[in-house]
Tab-separated table of C-alpha atoms in Angstrom:
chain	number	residue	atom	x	y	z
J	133	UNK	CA	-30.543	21.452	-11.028
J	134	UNK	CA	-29.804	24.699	-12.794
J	135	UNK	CA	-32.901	25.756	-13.567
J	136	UNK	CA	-33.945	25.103	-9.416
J	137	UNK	CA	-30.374	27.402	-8.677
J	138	UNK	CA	-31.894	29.829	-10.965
J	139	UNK	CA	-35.164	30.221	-9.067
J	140	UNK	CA	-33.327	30.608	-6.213
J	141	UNK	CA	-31.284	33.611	-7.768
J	142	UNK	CA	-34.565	35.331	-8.683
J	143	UNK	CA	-36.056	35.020	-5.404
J	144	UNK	CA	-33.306	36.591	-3.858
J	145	UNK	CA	-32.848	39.740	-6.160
J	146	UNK	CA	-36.551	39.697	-6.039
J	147	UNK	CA	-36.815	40.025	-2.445
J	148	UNK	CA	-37.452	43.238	-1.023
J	149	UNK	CA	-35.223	43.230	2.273
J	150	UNK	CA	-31.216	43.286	2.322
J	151	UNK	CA	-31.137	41.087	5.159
J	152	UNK	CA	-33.651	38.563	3.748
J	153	UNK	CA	-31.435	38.543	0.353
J	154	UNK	CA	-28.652	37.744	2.502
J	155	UNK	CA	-29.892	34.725	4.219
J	156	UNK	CA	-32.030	33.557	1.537
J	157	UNK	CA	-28.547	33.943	-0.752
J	158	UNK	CA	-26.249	31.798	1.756
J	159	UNK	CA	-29.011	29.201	2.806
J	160	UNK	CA	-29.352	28.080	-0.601
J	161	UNK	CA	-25.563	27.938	-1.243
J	162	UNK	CA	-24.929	26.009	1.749
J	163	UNK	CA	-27.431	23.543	0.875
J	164	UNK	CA	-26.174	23.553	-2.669
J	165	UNK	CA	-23.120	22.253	-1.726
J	166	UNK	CA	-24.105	19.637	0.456
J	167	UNK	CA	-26.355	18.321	-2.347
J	168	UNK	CA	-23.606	18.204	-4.823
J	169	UNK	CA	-21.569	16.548	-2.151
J	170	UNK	CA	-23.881	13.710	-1.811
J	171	UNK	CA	-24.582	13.533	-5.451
J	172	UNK	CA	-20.588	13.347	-6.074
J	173	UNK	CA	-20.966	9.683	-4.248
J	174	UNK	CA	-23.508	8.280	-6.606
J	175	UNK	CA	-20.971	7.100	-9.261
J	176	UNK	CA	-19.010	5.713	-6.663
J	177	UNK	CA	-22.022	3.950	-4.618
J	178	UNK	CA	-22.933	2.368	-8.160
J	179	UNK	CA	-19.318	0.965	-8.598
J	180	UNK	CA	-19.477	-0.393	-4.804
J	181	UNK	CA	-22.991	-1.937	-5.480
J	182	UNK	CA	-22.032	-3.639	-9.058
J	183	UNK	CA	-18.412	-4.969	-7.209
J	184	UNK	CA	-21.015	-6.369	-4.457
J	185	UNK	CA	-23.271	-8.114	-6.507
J	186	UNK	CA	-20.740	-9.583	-8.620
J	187	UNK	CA	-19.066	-10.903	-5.581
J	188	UNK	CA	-22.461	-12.226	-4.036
J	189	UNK	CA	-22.828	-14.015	-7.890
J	190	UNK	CA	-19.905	-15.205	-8.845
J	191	UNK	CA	-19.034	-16.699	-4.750
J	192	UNK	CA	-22.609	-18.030	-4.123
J	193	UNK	CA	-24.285	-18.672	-6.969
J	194	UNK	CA	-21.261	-19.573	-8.977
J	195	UNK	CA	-19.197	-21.621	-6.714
J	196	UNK	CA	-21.498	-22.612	-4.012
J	197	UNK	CA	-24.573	-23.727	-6.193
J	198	UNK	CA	-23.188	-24.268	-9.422
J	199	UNK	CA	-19.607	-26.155	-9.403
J	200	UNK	CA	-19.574	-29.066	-8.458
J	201	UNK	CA	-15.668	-30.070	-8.325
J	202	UNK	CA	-14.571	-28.957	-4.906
J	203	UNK	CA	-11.303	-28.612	-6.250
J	204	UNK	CA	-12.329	-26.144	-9.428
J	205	UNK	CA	-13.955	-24.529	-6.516
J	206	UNK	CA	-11.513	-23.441	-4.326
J	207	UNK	CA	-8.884	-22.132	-6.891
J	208	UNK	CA	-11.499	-20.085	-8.341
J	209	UNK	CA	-11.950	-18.862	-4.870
J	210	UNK	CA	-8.596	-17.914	-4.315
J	211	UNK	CA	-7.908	-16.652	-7.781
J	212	UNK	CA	-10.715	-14.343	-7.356
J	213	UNK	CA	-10.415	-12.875	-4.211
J	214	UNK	CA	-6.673	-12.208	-4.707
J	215	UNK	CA	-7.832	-10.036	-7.428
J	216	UNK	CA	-10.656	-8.469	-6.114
J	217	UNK	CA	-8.249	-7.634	-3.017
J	218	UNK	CA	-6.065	-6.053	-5.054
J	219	UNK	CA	-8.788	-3.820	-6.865
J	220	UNK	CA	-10.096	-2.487	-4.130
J	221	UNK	CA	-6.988	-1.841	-2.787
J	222	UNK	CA	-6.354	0.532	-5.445
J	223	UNK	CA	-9.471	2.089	-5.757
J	224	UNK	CA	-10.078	3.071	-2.376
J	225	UNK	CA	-6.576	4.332	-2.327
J	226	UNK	CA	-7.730	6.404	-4.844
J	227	UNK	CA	-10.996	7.745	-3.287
J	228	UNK	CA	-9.205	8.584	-0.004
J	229	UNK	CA	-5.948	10.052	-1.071
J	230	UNK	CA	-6.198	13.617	-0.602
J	231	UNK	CA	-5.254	15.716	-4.080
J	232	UNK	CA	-1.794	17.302	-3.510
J	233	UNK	CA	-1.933	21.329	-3.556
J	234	UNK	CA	1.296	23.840	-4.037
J	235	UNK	CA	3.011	24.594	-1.059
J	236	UNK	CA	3.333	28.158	0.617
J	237	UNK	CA	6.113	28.542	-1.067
J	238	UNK	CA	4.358	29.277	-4.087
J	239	UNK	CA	2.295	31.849	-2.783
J	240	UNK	CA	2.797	35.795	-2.742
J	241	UNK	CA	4.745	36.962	0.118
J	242	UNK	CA	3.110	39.588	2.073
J	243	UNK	CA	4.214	42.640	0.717
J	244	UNK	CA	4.185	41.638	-3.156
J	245	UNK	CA	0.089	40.072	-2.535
J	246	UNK	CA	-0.732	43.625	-1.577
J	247	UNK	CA	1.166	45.799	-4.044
J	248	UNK	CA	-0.701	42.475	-6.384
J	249	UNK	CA	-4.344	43.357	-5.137
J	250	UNK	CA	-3.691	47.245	-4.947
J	251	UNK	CA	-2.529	47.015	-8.954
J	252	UNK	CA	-5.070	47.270	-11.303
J	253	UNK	CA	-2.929	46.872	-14.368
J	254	UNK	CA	-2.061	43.270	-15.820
J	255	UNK	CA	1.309	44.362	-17.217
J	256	UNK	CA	2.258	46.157	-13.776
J	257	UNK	CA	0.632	42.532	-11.953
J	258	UNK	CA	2.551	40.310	-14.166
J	259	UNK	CA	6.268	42.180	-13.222
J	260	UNK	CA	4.774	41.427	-9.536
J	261	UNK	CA	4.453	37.801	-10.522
J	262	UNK	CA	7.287	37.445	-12.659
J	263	UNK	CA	9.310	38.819	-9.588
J	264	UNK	CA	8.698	36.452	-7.216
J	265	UNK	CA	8.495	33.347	-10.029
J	266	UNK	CA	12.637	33.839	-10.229
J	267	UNK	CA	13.406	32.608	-6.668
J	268	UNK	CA	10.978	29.385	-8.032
J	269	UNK	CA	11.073	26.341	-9.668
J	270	UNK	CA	8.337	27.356	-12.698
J	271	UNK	CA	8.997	26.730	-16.152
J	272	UNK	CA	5.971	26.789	-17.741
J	273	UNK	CA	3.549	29.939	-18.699
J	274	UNK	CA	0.286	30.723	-20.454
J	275	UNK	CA	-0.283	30.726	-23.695
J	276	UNK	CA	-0.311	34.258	-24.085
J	277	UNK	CA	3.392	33.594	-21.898
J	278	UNK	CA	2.337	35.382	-18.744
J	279	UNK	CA	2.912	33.375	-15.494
J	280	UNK	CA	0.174	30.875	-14.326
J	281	UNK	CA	-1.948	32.298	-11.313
J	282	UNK	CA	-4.470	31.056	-9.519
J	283	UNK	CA	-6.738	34.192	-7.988
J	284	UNK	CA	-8.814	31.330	-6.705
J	285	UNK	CA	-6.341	29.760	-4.505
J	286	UNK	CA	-4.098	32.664	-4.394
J	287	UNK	CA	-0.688	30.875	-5.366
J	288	UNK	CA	2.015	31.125	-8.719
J	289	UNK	CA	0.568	27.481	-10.494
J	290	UNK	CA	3.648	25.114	-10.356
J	291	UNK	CA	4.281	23.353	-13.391
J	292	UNK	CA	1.493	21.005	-14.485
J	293	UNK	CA	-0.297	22.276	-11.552
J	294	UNK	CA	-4.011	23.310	-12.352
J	295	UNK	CA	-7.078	24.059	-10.737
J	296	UNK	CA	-9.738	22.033	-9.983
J	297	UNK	CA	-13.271	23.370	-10.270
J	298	UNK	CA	-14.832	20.318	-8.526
J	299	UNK	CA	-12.275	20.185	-5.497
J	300	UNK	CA	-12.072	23.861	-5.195
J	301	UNK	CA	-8.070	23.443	-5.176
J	302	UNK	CA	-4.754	23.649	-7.007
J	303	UNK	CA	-4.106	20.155	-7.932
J	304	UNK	CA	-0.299	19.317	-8.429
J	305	UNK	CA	0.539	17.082	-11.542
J	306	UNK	CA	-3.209	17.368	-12.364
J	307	UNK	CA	-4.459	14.695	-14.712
J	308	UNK	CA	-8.569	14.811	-14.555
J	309	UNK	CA	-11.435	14.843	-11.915
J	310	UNK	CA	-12.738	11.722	-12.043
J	311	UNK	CA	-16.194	11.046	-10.784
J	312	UNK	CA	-15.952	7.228	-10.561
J	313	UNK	CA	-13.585	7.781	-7.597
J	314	UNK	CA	-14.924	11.409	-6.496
J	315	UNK	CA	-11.424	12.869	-6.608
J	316	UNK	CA	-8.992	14.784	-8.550
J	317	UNK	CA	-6.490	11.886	-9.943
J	318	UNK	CA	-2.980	13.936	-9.943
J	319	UNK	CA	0.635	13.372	-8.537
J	320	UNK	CA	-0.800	11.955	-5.215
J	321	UNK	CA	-2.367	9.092	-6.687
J	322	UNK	CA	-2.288	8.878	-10.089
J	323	UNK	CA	-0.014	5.247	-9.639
J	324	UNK	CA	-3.073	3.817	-7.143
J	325	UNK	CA	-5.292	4.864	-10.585
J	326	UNK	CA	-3.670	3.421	-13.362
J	327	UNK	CA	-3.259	-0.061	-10.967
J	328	UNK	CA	-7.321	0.501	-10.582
J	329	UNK	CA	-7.841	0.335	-14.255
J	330	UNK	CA	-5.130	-2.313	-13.938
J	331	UNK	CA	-6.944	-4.721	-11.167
J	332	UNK	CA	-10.264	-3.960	-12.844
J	333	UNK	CA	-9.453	-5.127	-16.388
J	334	UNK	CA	-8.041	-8.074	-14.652
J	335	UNK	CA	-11.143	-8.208	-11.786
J	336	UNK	CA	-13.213	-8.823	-15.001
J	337	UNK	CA	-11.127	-10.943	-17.238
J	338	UNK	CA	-10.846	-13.607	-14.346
J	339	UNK	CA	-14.428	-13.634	-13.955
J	340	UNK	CA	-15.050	-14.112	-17.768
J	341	UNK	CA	-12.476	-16.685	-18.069
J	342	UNK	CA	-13.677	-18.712	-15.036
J	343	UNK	CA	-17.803	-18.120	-15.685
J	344	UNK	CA	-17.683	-18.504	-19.540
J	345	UNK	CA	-18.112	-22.591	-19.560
J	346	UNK	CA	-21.470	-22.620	-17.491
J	347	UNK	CA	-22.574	-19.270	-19.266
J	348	UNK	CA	-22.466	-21.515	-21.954
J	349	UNK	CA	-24.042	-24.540	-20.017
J	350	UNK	CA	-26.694	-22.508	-19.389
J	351	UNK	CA	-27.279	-21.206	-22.681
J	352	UNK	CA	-27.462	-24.465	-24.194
J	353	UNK	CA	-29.826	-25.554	-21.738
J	354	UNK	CA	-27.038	-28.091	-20.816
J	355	UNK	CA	-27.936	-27.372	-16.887
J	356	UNK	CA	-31.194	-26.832	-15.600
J	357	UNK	CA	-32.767	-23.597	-14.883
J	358	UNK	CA	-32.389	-22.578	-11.473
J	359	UNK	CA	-31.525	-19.366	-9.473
J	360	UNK	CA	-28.062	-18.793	-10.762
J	361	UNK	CA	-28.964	-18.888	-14.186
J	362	UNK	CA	-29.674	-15.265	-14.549
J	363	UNK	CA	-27.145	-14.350	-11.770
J	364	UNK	CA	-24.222	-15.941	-14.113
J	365	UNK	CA	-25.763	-15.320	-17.241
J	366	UNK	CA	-25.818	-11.488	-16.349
J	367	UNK	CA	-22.572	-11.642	-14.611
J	368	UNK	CA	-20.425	-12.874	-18.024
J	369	UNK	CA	-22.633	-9.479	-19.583
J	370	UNK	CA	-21.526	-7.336	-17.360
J	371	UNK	CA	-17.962	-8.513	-16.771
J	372	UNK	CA	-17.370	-7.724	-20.651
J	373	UNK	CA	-18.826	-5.049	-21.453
J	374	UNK	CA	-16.841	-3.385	-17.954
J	375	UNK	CA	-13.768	-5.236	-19.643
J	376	UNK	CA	-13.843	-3.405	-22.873
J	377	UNK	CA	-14.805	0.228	-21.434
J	378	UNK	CA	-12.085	-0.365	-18.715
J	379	UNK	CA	-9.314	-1.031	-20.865
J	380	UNK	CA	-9.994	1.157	-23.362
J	381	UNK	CA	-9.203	3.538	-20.594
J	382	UNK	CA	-6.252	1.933	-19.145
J	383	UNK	CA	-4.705	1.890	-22.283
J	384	UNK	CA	-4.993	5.301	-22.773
J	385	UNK	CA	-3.818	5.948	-19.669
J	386	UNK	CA	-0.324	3.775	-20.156
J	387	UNK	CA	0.563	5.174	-22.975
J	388	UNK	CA	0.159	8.972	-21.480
J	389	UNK	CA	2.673	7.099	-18.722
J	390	UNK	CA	4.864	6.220	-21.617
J	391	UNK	CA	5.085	9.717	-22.997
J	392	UNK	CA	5.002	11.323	-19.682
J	393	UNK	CA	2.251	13.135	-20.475
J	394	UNK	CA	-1.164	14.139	-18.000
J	395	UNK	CA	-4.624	13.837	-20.098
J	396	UNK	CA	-4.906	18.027	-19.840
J	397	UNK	CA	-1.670	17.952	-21.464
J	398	UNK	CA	-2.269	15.266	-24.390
J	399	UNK	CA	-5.232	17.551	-25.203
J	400	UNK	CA	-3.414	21.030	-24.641
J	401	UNK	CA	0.580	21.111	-24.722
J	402	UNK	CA	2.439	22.592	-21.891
J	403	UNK	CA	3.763	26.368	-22.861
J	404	UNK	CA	7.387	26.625	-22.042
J	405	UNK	CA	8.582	30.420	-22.593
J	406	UNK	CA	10.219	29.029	-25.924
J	407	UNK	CA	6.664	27.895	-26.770
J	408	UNK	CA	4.568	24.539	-26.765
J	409	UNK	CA	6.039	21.677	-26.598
J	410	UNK	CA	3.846	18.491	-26.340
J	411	UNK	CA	6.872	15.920	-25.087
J	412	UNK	CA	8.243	18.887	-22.942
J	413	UNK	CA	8.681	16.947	-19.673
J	414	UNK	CA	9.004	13.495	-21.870
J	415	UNK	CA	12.495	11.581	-20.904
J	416	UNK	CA	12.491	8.304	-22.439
J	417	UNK	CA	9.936	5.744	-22.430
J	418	UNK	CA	11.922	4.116	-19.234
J	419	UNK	CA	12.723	7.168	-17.129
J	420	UNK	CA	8.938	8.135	-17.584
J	421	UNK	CA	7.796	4.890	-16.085
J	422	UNK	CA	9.983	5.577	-13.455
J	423	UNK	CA	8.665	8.971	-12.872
J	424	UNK	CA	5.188	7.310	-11.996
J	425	UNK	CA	6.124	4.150	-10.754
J	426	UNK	CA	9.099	4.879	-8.744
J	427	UNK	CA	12.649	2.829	-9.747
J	428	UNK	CA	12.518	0.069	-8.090
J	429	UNK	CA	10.169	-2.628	-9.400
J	430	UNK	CA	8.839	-4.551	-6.343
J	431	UNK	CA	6.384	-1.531	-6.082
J	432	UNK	CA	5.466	-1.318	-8.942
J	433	UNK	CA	2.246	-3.505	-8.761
J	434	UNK	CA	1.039	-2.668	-4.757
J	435	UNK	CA	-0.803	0.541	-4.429
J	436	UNK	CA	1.558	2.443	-2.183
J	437	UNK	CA	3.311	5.814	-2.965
J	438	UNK	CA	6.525	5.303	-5.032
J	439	UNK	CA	6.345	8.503	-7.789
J	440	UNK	CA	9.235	10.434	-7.905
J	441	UNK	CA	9.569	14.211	-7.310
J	442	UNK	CA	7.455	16.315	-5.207
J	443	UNK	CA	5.054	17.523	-7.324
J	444	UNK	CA	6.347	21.038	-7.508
J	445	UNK	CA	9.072	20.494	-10.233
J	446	UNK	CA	9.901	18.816	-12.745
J	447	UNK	CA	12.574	17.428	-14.995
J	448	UNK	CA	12.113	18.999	-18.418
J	449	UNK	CA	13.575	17.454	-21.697
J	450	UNK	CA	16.150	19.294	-23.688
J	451	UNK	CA	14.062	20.639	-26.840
J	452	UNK	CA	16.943	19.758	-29.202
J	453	UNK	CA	16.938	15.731	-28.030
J	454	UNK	CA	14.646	13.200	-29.311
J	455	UNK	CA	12.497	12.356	-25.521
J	456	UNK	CA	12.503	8.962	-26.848
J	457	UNK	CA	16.692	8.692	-26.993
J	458	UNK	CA	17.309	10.449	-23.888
J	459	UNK	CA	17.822	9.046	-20.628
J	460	UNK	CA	18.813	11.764	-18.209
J	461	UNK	CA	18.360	15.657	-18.833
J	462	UNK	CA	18.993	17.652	-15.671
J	463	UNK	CA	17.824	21.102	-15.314
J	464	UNK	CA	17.681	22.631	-11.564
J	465	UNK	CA	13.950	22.243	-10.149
J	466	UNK	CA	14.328	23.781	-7.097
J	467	UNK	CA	16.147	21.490	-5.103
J	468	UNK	CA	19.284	20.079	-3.931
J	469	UNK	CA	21.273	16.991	-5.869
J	470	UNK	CA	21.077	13.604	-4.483
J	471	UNK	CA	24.327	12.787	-2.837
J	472	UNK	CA	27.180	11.319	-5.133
J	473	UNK	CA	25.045	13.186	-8.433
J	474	UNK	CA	26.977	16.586	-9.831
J	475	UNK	CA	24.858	19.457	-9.586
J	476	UNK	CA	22.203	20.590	-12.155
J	477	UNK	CA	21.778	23.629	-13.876
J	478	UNK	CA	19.658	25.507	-15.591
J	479	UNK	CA	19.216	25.087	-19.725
J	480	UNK	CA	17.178	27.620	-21.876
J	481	UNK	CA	16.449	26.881	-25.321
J	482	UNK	CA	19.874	27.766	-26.713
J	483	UNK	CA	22.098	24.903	-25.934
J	484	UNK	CA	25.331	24.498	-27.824
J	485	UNK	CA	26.313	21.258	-28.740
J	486	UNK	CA	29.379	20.149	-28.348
J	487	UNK	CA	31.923	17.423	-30.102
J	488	UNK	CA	31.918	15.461	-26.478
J	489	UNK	CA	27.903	15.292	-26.984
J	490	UNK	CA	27.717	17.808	-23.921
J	491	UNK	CA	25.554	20.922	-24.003
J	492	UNK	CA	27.240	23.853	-22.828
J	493	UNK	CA	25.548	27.636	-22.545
J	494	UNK	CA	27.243	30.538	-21.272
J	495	UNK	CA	24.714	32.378	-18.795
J	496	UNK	CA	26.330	35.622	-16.909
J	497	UNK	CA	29.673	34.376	-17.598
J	498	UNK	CA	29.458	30.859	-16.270
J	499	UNK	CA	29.370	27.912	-17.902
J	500	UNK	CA	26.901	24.721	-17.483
J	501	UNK	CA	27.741	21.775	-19.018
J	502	UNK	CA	25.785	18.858	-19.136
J	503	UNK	CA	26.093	15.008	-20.419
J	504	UNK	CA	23.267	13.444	-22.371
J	505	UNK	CA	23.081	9.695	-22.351
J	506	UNK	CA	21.367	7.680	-24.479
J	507	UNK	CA	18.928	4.504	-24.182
J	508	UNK	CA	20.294	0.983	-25.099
């Protein structure tokens, strides 16, 4: 594919006429994308033809032709199909939920993206940035501590917001591009993929479980060889070895919900403008669940939305407390407090601790004070 994109490139600075250049330059881009378009569907046509023949095998040649108790039968039936309901469920709510960008609130006002594209200077571009950044709810820089901009999509990169190469977007909460589901997996649906993995490992371990005594029939030669032979045979094969890759992944993927943590962030630790700090936005193994999951536990295993927040901000551990002892750590994100819950502040880095267990700071002469409770 490269090498055919850079034959195109050299026929078009070859060519002798602007104009041709110019049409020969867009055709080829226009059909490039379509092509990669189409091609970003392959992984996910493969996973829709393997679910469909493992259906076709495991309902007709499994329990049609090869069980013979009609009551074995139909509670494999229904065991399987409640499970294969729910995984696809999840997986096209996946697929089809559109990746969450930053709001217009995030990008330059008028004035300040002109004064931004006039300025040549990064220093001079930065003040620009860090000028409008105050009036938002960002937290994290660069490494080198400058504020996060996208040129691409033209916005200030909310925290644990990045951009997405594939999509051509500013993904909010971004965790990875995944190419089994031909989407960015980030704060929109990152609950409908980690039930996915969830339903798959689960998808397959019914199927072993229910096809492992006539996969062994069969190998012993204890039934005769027909049809289903191979179809079963293949199907035990297949379920496992999509058992062990799948949870594998899903394990991974729990324990980044544990530690509150996106996979670009377990390899590359947010920088706060104290510095890097791995369990930055970590808040206790519970209130992390909750931060994916929602709080309240009957929706926890459907694949509709429940995650808390917006997106945009976060809640950001204090760097003094242990992320695994803390339960609540409020620091203002940008929005207003639920009703009945005291207004949150602001903490930097240089919280002073108090006899109470409160953190208090003095910023422009007023005070914040703030209650830390622990886990039981």
């Amino acid at each position: 594919m490269h090498l055919w994109l850079d034959h195109l490139k050299a026929v078009v600075v070859t060519s002798p006429s602007a104009n041709v250049k110019h049409g020969l330059k867009m055709a080829p881009s226009h059909a490039f994308r379509c092509c990669k378009r189409a091609l970003n569907w392959v992984p996910v046509l493969f996973i829709n033809l393997v679910v469909g023949w493992s259906y076709y095998a495991y309902v007709v040649e499994l329990c049609v032709y090869t069980i013979p108790n009609n009551a074995e039968r139909i509670s494999y039936l229904v065991i399987f199909h409640i499970f294969l309901a729910m995984f696809i469920w999840a997986y096209w709510k996946t697929i089809w939920s559109k990746p969450a960008n930053p709001s217009k609130a995030f990008s330059l006002p008028r004035a300040e993206k002109e004064l931004y594209e006039r300025e040549e200077r990064a220093e001079a571009q930065q003040e620009i940035l860090k000028k409008v950044a105050r009036n938002l709810p960002v937290y994290t820089r660069t490494t080198g501590g400058a504020i996060r901009y996208c040129d691409f999509c033209q916005v200030i990169k909310p925290d644990r917001c990045h951009h997405c190469s594939t999509c051509e977007m500013c993904v909010l909460k971004m965790d990875h591009h995944c190419p089994w589901v031909n989407n960015c997996v980030g704060f929109s649906n990152y609950k409908y993929f980690v039930l996915f993995l969830s339903y798959a490992s689960l998808y397959c371990v019914v199927i072993c479980a229910t096809v492992i005594q006539y996969f062994i029939k069969f190998w012993t030669k204890q039934l005769p060889d027909t049809h289903a032979k191979f179809h079963i045979l293949f199907l035990f094969f297949v379920a496992a070895l999509f058992f062990i890759s799948i949870v594998s992944l899903l394990g991974y993927h729990l324990w980044l919900v544990g530690k509150n943590r996106t996979t670009i962030e377990a390899f590359r630790a947010p920088f706060f403008t104290n510095g890097p700090d791995k369990n930055g936005f970590s808040l206790g193994f519970s209130r992390n669940v909750a931060e994916v999951f929602g709080d309240q536990a009957k929706y926890w295993f459907f694949p509709v939305f429940s995650s808390q927040g917006d997106g945009h901000s976060f809640v950001t551990r204090l760097v003094q407390i242990d992320p695994e002892q803390a339960n609540g750590v409020l620091q203002q994100n940008g929005k207003g407090p639920a009703d009945g819950e005291a207004n949150p502040h602001v903490l930097s880095n240089n919280v002073q601790h108090t006899e109470d267990g409160s953190k208090e700071k003095m910023n422009g002469g007023q005070t914040v004070s703030v209650t830390i409770e622990k886990e039981q």
